[in-house]
PDB file of C-alpha atoms in Angstrom:
ATOM      1  CA  MET A1189       0.000   0.000   0.000  1.00 77.00           C
ATOM      2  CA  SER A1190       1.153   3.491  -0.816  1.00 73.00           C
ATOM      3  CA  VAL A1191      -0.137   6.661   0.840  1.00 78.00           C
ATOM      4  CA  ARG A1192       0.352  10.308  -0.129  1.00 78.00           C
ATOM      5  CA  GLN A1193      -0.947  13.488   1.449  1.00 84.00           C
ATOM      6  CA  ILE A1194      -1.550  16.392  -0.934  1.00 85.00           C
ATOM      7  CA  ALA A1195      -4.244  18.899  -1.847  1.00 85.00           C
ATOM      8  CA  ALA A1196      -6.598  17.099  -4.247  1.00 86.00           C
ATOM      9  CA  GLU A1197      -6.464  19.904  -6.810  1.00 86.00           C
ATOM     10  CA  ASP A1198      -2.633  19.634  -6.868  1.00 89.00           C
ATOM     11  CA  PHE A1199      -2.546  15.827  -7.082  1.00 89.00           C
ATOM     12  CA  VAL A1200      -0.401  14.384  -9.885  1.00 93.00           C
ATOM     13  CA  LEU A1201       1.559  11.177 -10.093  1.00 93.00           C
ATOM     14  CA  GLU A1202       5.232  11.439  -9.232  1.00 93.00           C
ATOM     15  CA  PRO A1203       7.669  10.448 -12.006  1.00 95.00           C
ATOM     16  CA  GLY A1204       7.681   6.646 -12.182  1.00 94.00           C
ATOM     17  CA  GLU A1205       4.761   6.322  -9.749  1.00 91.00           C
ATOM     18  CA  ALA A1206       2.159   3.752 -10.765  1.00 92.00           C
ATOM     19  CA  PRO A1207      -1.505   4.820 -11.020  1.00 93.00           C
ATOM     20  CA  PHE A1208      -3.663   4.103  -7.993  1.00 92.00           C
ATOM     21  CA  ASP A1209      -6.428   1.497  -7.776  1.00 93.00           C
ATOM     22  CA  ILE A1210      -8.215   3.350  -4.973  1.00 93.00           C
ATOM     23  CA  VAL A1211      -8.032   6.927  -3.688  1.00 91.00           C
ATOM     24  CA  PHE A1212      -9.390   7.917  -0.267  1.00 89.00           C
ATOM     25  CA  ALA A1213     -10.027  11.623   0.263  1.00 87.00           C
ATOM     26  CA  VAL A1214     -10.308  12.711   3.897  1.00 84.00           C
ATOM     27  CA  ARG A1215     -11.492  16.216   4.824  1.00 81.00           C
ATOM     28  CA  VAL A1216     -11.266  17.532   1.246  1.00 84.00           C
ATOM     29  CA  GLY A1217     -13.330  20.692   0.825  1.00 82.00           C
ATOM     30  CA  ALA A1218     -12.921  20.541  -2.947  1.00 86.00           C
ATOM     31  CA  LEU A1219     -14.907  17.298  -3.043  1.00 86.00           C
ATOM     32  CA  ASP A1220     -17.788  18.182  -0.721  1.00 79.00           C
ATOM     33  CA  GLY A1221     -19.404  20.747  -3.032  1.00 78.00           C
ATOM     34  CA  ARG A1222     -18.283  23.904  -1.221  1.00 82.00           C
ATOM     35  CA  HIS A1223     -15.745  24.823  -3.906  1.00 85.00           C
ATOM     36  CA  PRO A1224     -17.111  23.757  -7.328  1.00 88.00           C
ATOM     37  CA  GLU A1225     -14.158  24.945  -9.449  1.00 89.00           C
ATOM     38  CA  ALA A1226     -11.611  23.322  -7.137  1.00 90.00           C
ATOM     39  CA  GLY A1227     -13.818  20.213  -7.156  1.00 89.00           C
ATOM     40  CA  ARG A1228     -13.751  19.947 -10.946  1.00 90.00           C
ATOM     41  CA  CYS A1229      -9.967  20.327 -10.942  1.00 91.00           C
ATOM     42  CA  ALA A1230      -9.576  17.779  -8.133  1.00 92.00           C
ATOM     43  CA  LEU A1231     -11.725  15.212  -9.948  1.00 92.00           C
ATOM     44  CA  GLU A1232      -9.720  15.644 -13.154  1.00 92.00           C
ATOM     45  CA  ARG A1233      -6.452  15.193 -11.237  1.00 92.00           C
ATOM     46  CA  VAL A1234      -7.681  12.137  -9.346  1.00 93.00           C
ATOM     47  CA  ALA A1235      -9.122  10.540 -12.494  1.00 93.00           C
ATOM     48  CA  ALA A1236      -5.774  10.998 -14.264  1.00 93.00           C
ATOM     49  CA  ALA A1237      -3.977   9.255 -11.378  1.00 92.00           C
ATOM     50  CA  LEU A1238      -6.280   6.210 -11.265  1.00 94.00           C
ATOM     51  CA  VAL A1239      -6.065   2.993 -13.227  1.00 94.00           C
ATOM     52  CA  PRO A1240      -9.043   2.404 -15.547  1.00 93.00           C
ATOM     53  CA  GLY A1241     -11.867   1.333 -13.249  1.00 92.00           C
ATOM     54  CA  GLY A1242     -10.132   2.907 -10.231  1.00 94.00           C
ATOM     55  CA  ARG A1243     -12.319   4.151  -7.384  1.00 94.00           C
ATOM     56  CA  LEU A1244     -12.509   7.359  -5.347  1.00 94.00           C
ATOM     57  CA  PHE A1245     -13.905   7.335  -1.815  1.00 93.00           C
ATOM     58  CA  VAL A1246     -14.562  10.509   0.174  1.00 90.00           C
ATOM     59  CA  ASP A1247     -14.802  10.754   3.957  1.00 86.00           C
ATOM     60  CA  GLY A1248     -18.269  12.083   4.505  1.00 73.00           C
ATOM     61  CA  GLY A1249     -19.122  10.309   7.716  1.00 70.00           C
ATOM     62  CA  GLN A1250     -20.287   6.741   7.868  1.00 75.00           C
ATOM     63  CA  PRO A1251     -20.195   5.086   5.468  1.00 80.00           C
ATOM     64  CA  LEU A1252     -17.571   6.448   3.112  1.00 84.00           C
ATOM     65  CA  ARG A1253     -19.105   7.984   0.002  1.00 88.00           C
ATOM     66  CA  GLU A1254     -17.919   6.823  -3.401  1.00 91.00           C
ATOM     67  CA  ILE A1255     -17.644   9.339  -6.222  1.00 90.00           C
ATOM     68  CA  LEU A1256     -18.048   7.603  -9.554  1.00 88.00           C
ATOM     69  CA  MET A1257     -15.305   8.503 -11.971  1.00 85.00           C
ATOM     70  CA  PRO A1258     -16.232   9.242 -15.591  1.00 75.00           C
ATOM     71  CA  PRO A1259     -15.147   6.604 -18.093  1.00 72.00           C
ATOM     72  CA  ARG A1260     -11.832   7.346 -19.761  1.00 67.00           C
ATOM     73  CA  ARG A1261     -11.946   8.558 -23.331  1.00 64.00           C
TER      74      ARG A1261
END
């Protein structure tokens, strides 16, 4: 397992880093609807760092909330 801490809207893979299967976002204002522009940017960044079919889970209480990623083009 690999873990990184970074602002979601700044998230990019490091050189040589493999894409993630699962991303967990904890206390991310950009993904709770309060900051729509930052949210769009964060989702684009996360989607680019996931393997096809990868999943994004957001801490929104219990249970975790999954944000469905758009299919890759």
